């Protein structure tokens, strides 16, 4: 019961996104992350070396994931917490619903968690009669709008201030209708007040985890608002839902990765709140949850280990890739059609929902390489998108026109003499057809191009034919 | 040439299919630049670097074309392409294509090590620091993605352009952002590609440049095609043409007017 | 087979291991025991004076306010001043930490209360477990001395940092953690706090005081 997948209609999504003026205006903000990241990186000479260190730590962890998971669950138990295992989204949802039911929970607060989107947790909770309140301001806003997040760090980046005011007026009906909500400060203040009450009265708090530390059995969340903290320390029960690749061996290892996380995401050196939670409250603790549960989710990760897409398991969900992606900048996150947008979404989505449903995404890339250039964990994103294209090609999933076009090209490319002959003939003909203007407004078989752009006419005889004519050399 | 005379390198020109088919003058400009820098240029019979097949997931075809290409250029000291994306294919991806075949991998690595993009070859390998060309105009330079991110081509073209008499280099906004070409992407995802190239076209216009240059013909045809569809009067050429002082042919997408430069 | 069994089996299958291999077990055991340190940035390093200067600059960058006083006895007066200067009510909540409990609060007109926060406190004061120079970050641990809710619920949070607890990097904080709590142990909550609460979710406009404190005031002693 996850978010509805619209990835197969990616091209339609693109069309809608490009014609959505409001969205296009909002997307201009996505570029701000670029300069901020760049400034933060410039201020830290060790940044690139830290990326290498972070990659090595994750690679080591993944190669020993079974053993680190064992160590981690031992430590969680020692600290008085409980670990649950879920093979699939459905199992994870069932565990959460079971915990809620056993405790008669009526209301649950949620820290920002992409995993909870992946498993469709909110819909399941609502279906079970449990109120699920998103507390991250961006997530709260889109929850009011009934939308999915459009960016993994800034989920409401596609929403304007005017939208938020309208949503708040619609949802917060108990407040005086003549109140002024024209400024962002007022909107924030209103959200703070409304959510403060929810924090204090929730039965269960559910968060994700940026990291799970085997050394101490600790879960770590990284926020700027403090909502994750209020979610996890106020209610009687704290539930962490995290996928298995979030494991990191030690606190020293966490320090390495933390140094590249916030800088890559928002350009901050550290997020405002980086919080380490280990088990429920101890004897003598005046505050904190009485119960601490961790649900470890597989949902396709174990299958990625040891394979072509293993590198993707290093992802720390910073969002730098999408912040630098020309495709993301053009259409925003919803166009990708599921939970994870941008380059990381293009690689991860087919792994999690299958290449038949998710295969459009790795094709919709120019391989410009900016994502790989900025990824703090040095994930070779274009290479993995190419792997998906190889899988599709092997399984004949690419469109017939593309396959036959390529086969036609390949036929000639493998036969140099024929190639030179045919291309020379073809280009001379095309040149004759186009020489008056120097370009074509339309060409058969090139509609995808000429619909939007003129197509240059060739200069005439090919270079190789001219070279041979000049030099008389035969090789 | 600024450097002491070196023994003539035997340079195989990898002309690239787009230059071969669409704009041979770029190939001749490349030859001129290489010969002026003291190279002996040969042009083995060639077709394609295999990138269209490679990026479409057809590894088998890409490997076949790669074997053919490596054989054709076997007796060259260096292989030079007037294209960052083709040079990137040869220098960075050929080894990856044969990563699972130890014998071919060795060959591919050796081959890759001698493959270069044209401008970086002139500047970094041959030590060329200036050219004797002349070009009157305000020039914006677009950094093609593969050249920039796979091969580190960024300062070299700008430094050589700075030595062109009469040429004024203007930096446009987001010069290092993709133009939206991406090979088959431009056709498969036409509307998306169009959105990206529209942004590029706007950046070119905002820069005030009357000329747009880059090192990749695919990018150039994409950007020229868009600007011409929008009615923008910007002259688009391959950077080699300007560096070689060979700008008699009409710019990309324009017809011969009879007026010579 | 339970979900746990299935997941472990799937992981081991993908990695082509049984899980019993001695070299793997040894590698994991040794990393967990030794917790090797990676790259530590230069930025937070140097002598105490340098660390203090870096800490203050970085904390200010994150929009915390910072005051330096020579003696811990001057804390009550500094807090009273801070509240007054910001037109805040003269109330203050704190935990059981003796280092501030025993201070001359009576010399001020501040109304002091003790214990965790239930959301109705405007101002709270904590003592930091450590402060990290490289990023201007405070480290606060849970417990009766400095209840975690004081870090998050009040509008204004004041944190005392003893100069001897001002370290250069995160590794030093973790090292101290291990020596205080023991090998493989951590407090129930460790908050790393860098500046006041903020959000940029409304049209990317940066605003302070999202859910946590609007103001963070750091008082460095010594």
GROMACS .gro file of C-alpha atoms in nm, chain A residues 88-381:
model
  294
   88UNK     CA    1   0.883  -0.610   0.298
   89UNK     CA    2   0.692  -0.283   0.325
   90UNK     CA    3   0.382  -0.475   0.426
   91UNK     CA    4   0.560  -0.647   0.713
   92UNK     CA    5   0.701  -0.318   0.839
   93UNK     CA    6   0.357  -0.160   0.829
   94UNK     CA    7   0.209  -0.457   1.016
   95UNK     CA    8   0.466  -0.426   1.291
   96UNK     CA    9   0.391  -0.056   1.337
   97UNK     CA   10   0.017  -0.115   1.336
   98UNK     CA   11   0.064  -0.397   1.586
   99UNK     CA   12   0.261  -0.172   1.821
  100UNK     CA   13  -0.009   0.095   1.793
  101UNK     CA   14  -0.292  -0.147   1.854
  102UNK     CA   15  -0.130  -0.314   2.155
  103UNK     CA   16  -0.090   0.024   2.319
  104UNK     CA   17  -0.423   0.167   2.215
  105UNK     CA   18  -0.249   0.447   2.033
  106UNK     CA   19  -0.481   0.708   1.881
  107UNK     CA   20  -0.231   0.964   1.758
  108UNK     CA   21   0.120   0.929   1.628
  109UNK     CA   22   0.371   1.206   1.552
  110UNK     CA   23   0.619   1.151   1.274
  111UNK     CA   24   0.965   1.281   1.211
  112UNK     CA   25   1.063   1.318   0.847
  113UNK     CA   26   1.126   0.972   0.706
  114UNK     CA   27   1.160   0.869   0.343
  115UNK     CA   28   1.129   0.507   0.452
  116UNK     CA   29   0.786   0.573   0.592
  117UNK     CA   30   0.689   0.712   0.249
  118UNK     CA   31   0.836   0.406   0.083
  119UNK     CA   32   0.619   0.172   0.288
  120UNK     CA   33   0.308   0.391   0.274
  121UNK     CA   34   0.290   0.414   0.651
  122UNK     CA   35   0.063   0.717   0.689
  123UNK     CA   36  -0.212   0.574   0.473
  124UNK     CA   37  -0.196   0.248   0.666
  125UNK     CA   38  -0.215   0.427   1.001
  126UNK     CA   39  -0.511   0.635   0.889
  127UNK     CA   40  -0.676   0.319   0.763
  128UNK     CA   41  -0.634   0.168   1.108
  129UNK     CA   42  -0.791   0.468   1.275
  130UNK     CA   43  -0.465   0.615   1.403
  131UNK     CA   44  -0.402   0.985   1.338
  132UNK     CA   45  -0.056   1.027   1.186
  133UNK     CA   46   0.078   1.382   1.203
  134UNK     CA   47   0.384   1.484   1.005
  135UNK     CA   48   0.584   1.730   1.214
  136UNK     CA   49   0.856   1.845   0.975
  137UNK     CA   50   0.711   2.172   0.850
  138UNK     CA   51   0.755   2.081   0.484
  139UNK     CA   52   0.605   1.735   0.538
  140UNK     CA   53   0.320   1.887   0.741
  141UNK     CA   54   0.241   2.124   0.457
  142UNK     CA   55   0.227   1.852   0.195
  143UNK     CA   56   0.029   1.628   0.427
  144UNK     CA   57  -0.236   1.899   0.443
  145UNK     CA   58  -0.229   1.911   0.063
  146UNK     CA   59  -0.248   1.534   0.026
  147UNK     CA   60   0.072   1.537  -0.174
  148UNK     CA   61   0.391   1.335  -0.175
  149UNK     CA   62   0.725   1.506  -0.105
  150UNK     CA   63   0.894   1.643  -0.416
  151UNK     CA   64   1.248   1.653  -0.276
  152UNK     CA   65   1.406   1.437  -0.010
  153UNK     CA   66   1.537   1.731   0.195
  154UNK     CA   67   1.293   2.007   0.108
  155UNK     CA   68   0.968   1.815   0.060
  156UNK     CA   69   0.754   2.127   0.002
  157UNK     CA   70   0.993   2.303  -0.232
  158UNK     CA   71   0.721   2.305  -0.499
  159UNK     CA   72   0.472   2.490  -0.275
  160UNK     CA   73   0.442   2.870  -0.270
  161UNK     CA   74   0.382   3.089   0.036
  162UNK     CA   75   0.035   3.168  -0.094
  163UNK     CA   76  -0.037   2.797  -0.119
  164UNK     CA   77   0.067   2.746   0.242
  165UNK     CA   78  -0.157   3.028   0.363
  166UNK     CA   79  -0.453   2.880   0.178
  167UNK     CA   80  -0.378   2.534   0.318
  168UNK     CA   81  -0.347   2.660   0.674
  169UNK     CA   82  -0.669   2.857   0.657
  170UNK     CA   83  -0.846   2.552   0.524
  171UNK     CA   84  -0.703   2.313   0.783
  172UNK     CA   85  -0.678   2.521   1.101
  173UNK     CA   86  -1.042   2.612   1.125
  174UNK     CA   87  -1.045   2.684   1.498
  175UNK     CA   88  -0.826   2.991   1.459
  176UNK     CA   89  -0.966   3.340   1.394
  177UNK     CA   90  -1.035   3.377   1.021
  178UNK     CA   91  -0.920   3.740   1.014
  179UNK     CA   92  -0.569   3.658   1.134
  180UNK     CA   93  -0.278   3.784   0.927
  181UNK     CA   94  -0.086   3.506   0.753
  182UNK     CA   95   0.085   3.708   0.486
  183UNK     CA   96   0.439   3.657   0.618
  184UNK     CA   97   0.639   3.334   0.643
  185UNK     CA   98   0.705   3.411   1.014
  186UNK     CA   99   0.333   3.407   1.083
  187UNK     CA  100   0.286   3.080   0.899
  188UNK     CA  101   0.573   2.926   1.093
  189UNK     CA  102   0.438   3.056   1.422
  190UNK     CA  103   0.099   2.905   1.351
  191UNK     CA  104   0.248   2.568   1.259
  192UNK     CA  105   0.464   2.575   1.571
  193UNK     CA  106   0.162   2.628   1.793
  194UNK     CA  107  -0.054   2.363   1.627
  195UNK     CA  108   0.220   2.103   1.618
  196UNK     CA  109   0.341   2.177   1.972
  197UNK     CA  110   0.013   2.043   2.099
  198UNK     CA  111   0.040   1.734   1.882
  199UNK     CA  112   0.391   1.664   2.006
  200UNK     CA  113   0.279   1.674   2.366
  201UNK     CA  114  -0.027   1.453   2.325
  202UNK     CA  115   0.097   1.185   2.083
  203UNK     CA  116   0.093   0.825   2.205
  204UNK     CA  117   0.376   0.710   1.981
  205UNK     CA  118   0.654   0.895   1.798
  206UNK     CA  119   0.786   0.746   1.475
  207UNK     CA  120   1.112   0.856   1.316
  208UNK     CA  121   1.345   0.726   1.054
  209UNK     CA  122   1.719   0.709   1.110
  210UNK     CA  123   2.003   0.864   0.917
  211UNK     CA  124   2.240   0.618   1.079
  212UNK     CA  125   2.227   0.310   1.300
  213UNK     CA  126   2.547   0.264   1.499
  214UNK     CA  127   2.658  -0.090   1.576
  215UNK     CA  128   2.911   0.012   1.842
  216UNK     CA  129   2.643   0.138   2.081
  217UNK     CA  130   2.304   0.036   1.940
  218UNK     CA  131   2.227   0.399   1.862
  219UNK     CA  132   1.992   0.558   1.607
  220UNK     CA  133   2.078   0.901   1.473
  221UNK     CA  134   1.847   1.160   1.320
  222UNK     CA  135   1.951   1.485   1.157
  223UNK     CA  136   1.705   1.780   1.147
  224UNK     CA  137   1.703   2.156   1.151
  225UNK     CA  138   1.368   2.209   1.317
  226UNK     CA  139   1.392   1.987   1.621
  227UNK     CA  140   1.069   1.816   1.523
  228UNK     CA  141   1.236   1.477   1.511
  229UNK     CA  142   1.358   1.530   1.864
  230UNK     CA  143   1.018   1.627   1.998
  231UNK     CA  144   0.875   1.326   1.815
  232UNK     CA  145   1.113   1.084   1.975
  233UNK     CA  146   1.141   1.209   2.336
  234UNK     CA  147   0.792   1.319   2.430
  235UNK     CA  148   0.565   1.020   2.363
  236UNK     CA  149   0.583   0.704   2.574
  237UNK     CA  150   0.695   0.497   2.279
  238UNK     CA  151   0.961   0.577   2.019
  239UNK     CA  152   0.961   0.367   1.703
  240UNK     CA  153   1.248   0.390   1.453
  241UNK     CA  154   1.186   0.261   1.102
  242UNK     CA  155   1.508   0.223   0.907
  243UNK     CA  156   1.638   0.019   0.617
  244UNK     CA  157   1.927  -0.216   0.685
  245UNK     CA  158   2.189  -0.023   0.488
  246UNK     CA  159   2.175   0.261   0.743
  247UNK     CA  160   2.420   0.064   0.957
  248UNK     CA  161   2.754   0.227   1.036
  249UNK     CA  162   3.009   0.049   1.256
  250UNK     CA  163   3.121   0.308   1.514
  251UNK     CA  164   3.069   0.662   1.637
  252UNK     CA  165   3.406   0.754   1.488
  253UNK     CA  166   3.274   0.636   1.152
  254UNK     CA  167   2.961   0.845   1.199
  255UNK     CA  168   3.178   1.153   1.253
  256UNK     CA  169   3.330   1.102   0.908
  257UNK     CA  170   2.998   1.079   0.729
  258UNK     CA  171   2.831   1.357   0.928
  259UNK     CA  172   3.097   1.594   0.802
  260UNK     CA  173   2.984   1.544   0.442
  261UNK     CA  174   2.609   1.506   0.500
  262UNK     CA  175   2.476   1.852   0.590
  263UNK     CA  176   2.734   2.026   0.374
  264UNK     CA  177   2.616   1.830   0.072
  265UNK     CA  178   2.249   1.875   0.153
  266UNK     CA  179   2.200   2.239   0.249
  267UNK     CA  180   2.548   2.384   0.275
  268UNK     CA  181   2.536   2.389   0.656
  269UNK     CA  182   2.841   2.250   0.834
  270UNK     CA  183   2.608   2.066   1.071
  271UNK     CA  184   2.231   2.054   1.082
  272UNK     CA  185   2.091   2.226   1.391
  273UNK     CA  186   1.999   1.899   1.562
  274UNK     CA  187   2.197   1.580   1.522
  275UNK     CA  188   2.060   1.346   1.785
  276UNK     CA  189   2.184   1.011   1.907
  277UNK     CA  190   1.921   0.791   2.075
  278UNK     CA  191   2.007   0.473   2.258
  279UNK     CA  192   1.725   0.274   2.409
  280UNK     CA  193   1.439   0.393   2.630
  281UNK     CA  194   1.478   0.615   2.935
  282UNK     CA  195   1.716   0.495   3.204
  283UNK     CA  196   1.635   0.471   3.574
  284UNK     CA  197   1.654   0.826   3.702
  285UNK     CA  198   1.585   0.987   3.364
  286UNK     CA  199   1.329   1.265   3.407
  287UNK     CA  200   1.216   1.254   3.043
  288UNK     CA  201   1.236   1.030   2.739
  289UNK     CA  202   1.033   0.740   2.599
  290UNK     CA  203   0.957   0.434   2.807
  291UNK     CA  204   0.983   0.203   2.510
  292UNK     CA  205   1.225   0.209   2.217
  293UNK     CA  206   1.165  -0.004   1.908
  294UNK     CA  207   1.368  -0.034   1.590
  295UNK     CA  208   1.212  -0.186   1.279
  296UNK     CA  209   1.482  -0.297   1.038
  297UNK     CA  210   1.353  -0.310   0.682
  298UNK     CA  211   1.499  -0.504   0.389
  299UNK     CA  212   1.258  -0.431   0.104
  300UNK     CA  213   1.507  -0.507  -0.172
  301UNK     CA  214   1.833  -0.398  -0.009
  302UNK     CA  215   1.974  -0.747   0.048
  303UNK     CA  216   1.919  -0.820  -0.321
  304UNK     CA  217   2.126  -0.515  -0.416
  305UNK     CA  218   2.423  -0.635  -0.211
  306UNK     CA  219   2.703  -0.795  -0.410
  307UNK     CA  220   2.549  -0.686  -0.740
  308UNK     CA  221   2.565  -0.410  -0.999
  309UNK     CA  222   2.372  -0.169  -0.780
  310UNK     CA  223   2.549  -0.221  -0.450
  311UNK     CA  224   2.710   0.123  -0.465
  312UNK     CA  225   2.364   0.274  -0.437
  313UNK     CA  226   2.342   0.138  -0.083
  314UNK     CA  227   2.600   0.398   0.018
  315UNK     CA  228   2.343   0.675  -0.033
  316UNK     CA  229   2.293   0.894   0.274
  317UNK     CA  230   1.990   1.077   0.131
  318UNK     CA  231   2.152   1.419   0.121
  319UNK     CA  232   1.979   1.536  -0.199
  320UNK     CA  233   2.290   1.691  -0.354
  321UNK     CA  234   2.241   1.490  -0.673
  322UNK     CA  235   1.895   1.627  -0.742
  323UNK     CA  236   2.003   1.977  -0.645
  324UNK     CA  237   2.253   1.968  -0.930
  325UNK     CA  238   2.049   1.776  -1.188
  326UNK     CA  239   1.925   1.961  -1.500
  327UNK     CA  240   1.635   1.717  -1.533
  328UNK     CA  241   1.524   1.769  -1.172
  329UNK     CA  242   1.554   2.145  -1.214
  330UNK     CA  243   1.330   2.129  -1.519
  331UNK     CA  244   1.048   1.919  -1.376
  332UNK     CA  245   1.080   1.883  -0.998
  333UNK     CA  246   1.034   1.569  -0.793
  334UNK     CA  247   0.674   1.462  -0.849
  335UNK     CA  248   0.739   1.393  -1.216
  336UNK     CA  249   0.956   1.098  -1.116
  337UNK     CA  250   0.640   0.931  -1.002
  338UNK     CA  251   0.732   0.765  -0.675
  339UNK     CA  252   0.913   0.831  -0.351
  340UNK     CA  253   1.267   0.904  -0.460
  341UNK     CA  254   1.334   1.171  -0.722
  342UNK     CA  255   1.640   1.294  -0.903
  343UNK     CA  256   1.942   1.083  -0.994
  344UNK     CA  257   1.930   0.874  -0.676
  345UNK     CA  258   1.565   0.805  -0.747
  346UNK     CA  259   1.649   0.708  -1.104
  347UNK     CA  260   1.887   0.440  -0.978
  348UNK     CA  261   1.700   0.323  -0.668
  349UNK     CA  262   1.343   0.313  -0.797
  350UNK     CA  263   1.387   0.024  -1.045
  351UNK     CA  264   1.566  -0.171  -0.770
  352UNK     CA  265   1.275  -0.130  -0.534
  353UNK     CA  266   0.972  -0.143  -0.762
  354UNK     CA  267   1.116  -0.323  -1.064
  355UNK     CA  268   1.253  -0.211  -1.397
  356UNK     CA  269   0.922  -0.262  -1.577
  357UNK     CA  270   0.757   0.010  -1.363
  358UNK     CA  271   1.058   0.224  -1.289
  359UNK     CA  272   1.263   0.188  -1.608
  360UNK     CA  273   1.183   0.529  -1.756
  361UNK     CA  274   1.389   0.708  -1.495
  362UNK     CA  275   1.740   0.582  -1.573
  363UNK     CA  276   1.669   0.659  -1.939
  364UNK     CA  277   1.573   1.019  -1.872
  365UNK     CA  278   1.929   1.137  -1.820
  366UNK     CA  279   2.188   1.309  -2.037
  367UNK     CA  280   2.467   1.154  -1.827
  368UNK     CA  281   2.597   1.504  -1.766
  369UNK     CA  282   2.768   1.363  -1.458
  370UNK     CA  283   2.702   1.650  -1.220
  371UNK     CA  284   2.535   1.416  -0.973
  372UNK     CA  285   2.837   1.192  -0.948
  373UNK     CA  286   3.058   1.496  -0.920
  374UNK     CA  287   2.879   1.615  -0.604
  375UNK     CA  288   2.776   1.287  -0.442
  376UNK     CA  289   2.945   1.279  -0.100
  377UNK     CA  290   2.955   0.900  -0.107
  378UNK     CA  291   3.106   0.887  -0.457
  379UNK     CA  292   2.823   0.683  -0.603
  380UNK     CA  293   2.873   0.644  -0.980
  381UNK     CA  294   2.514   0.733  -1.060
   0.00000   0.00000   0.00000
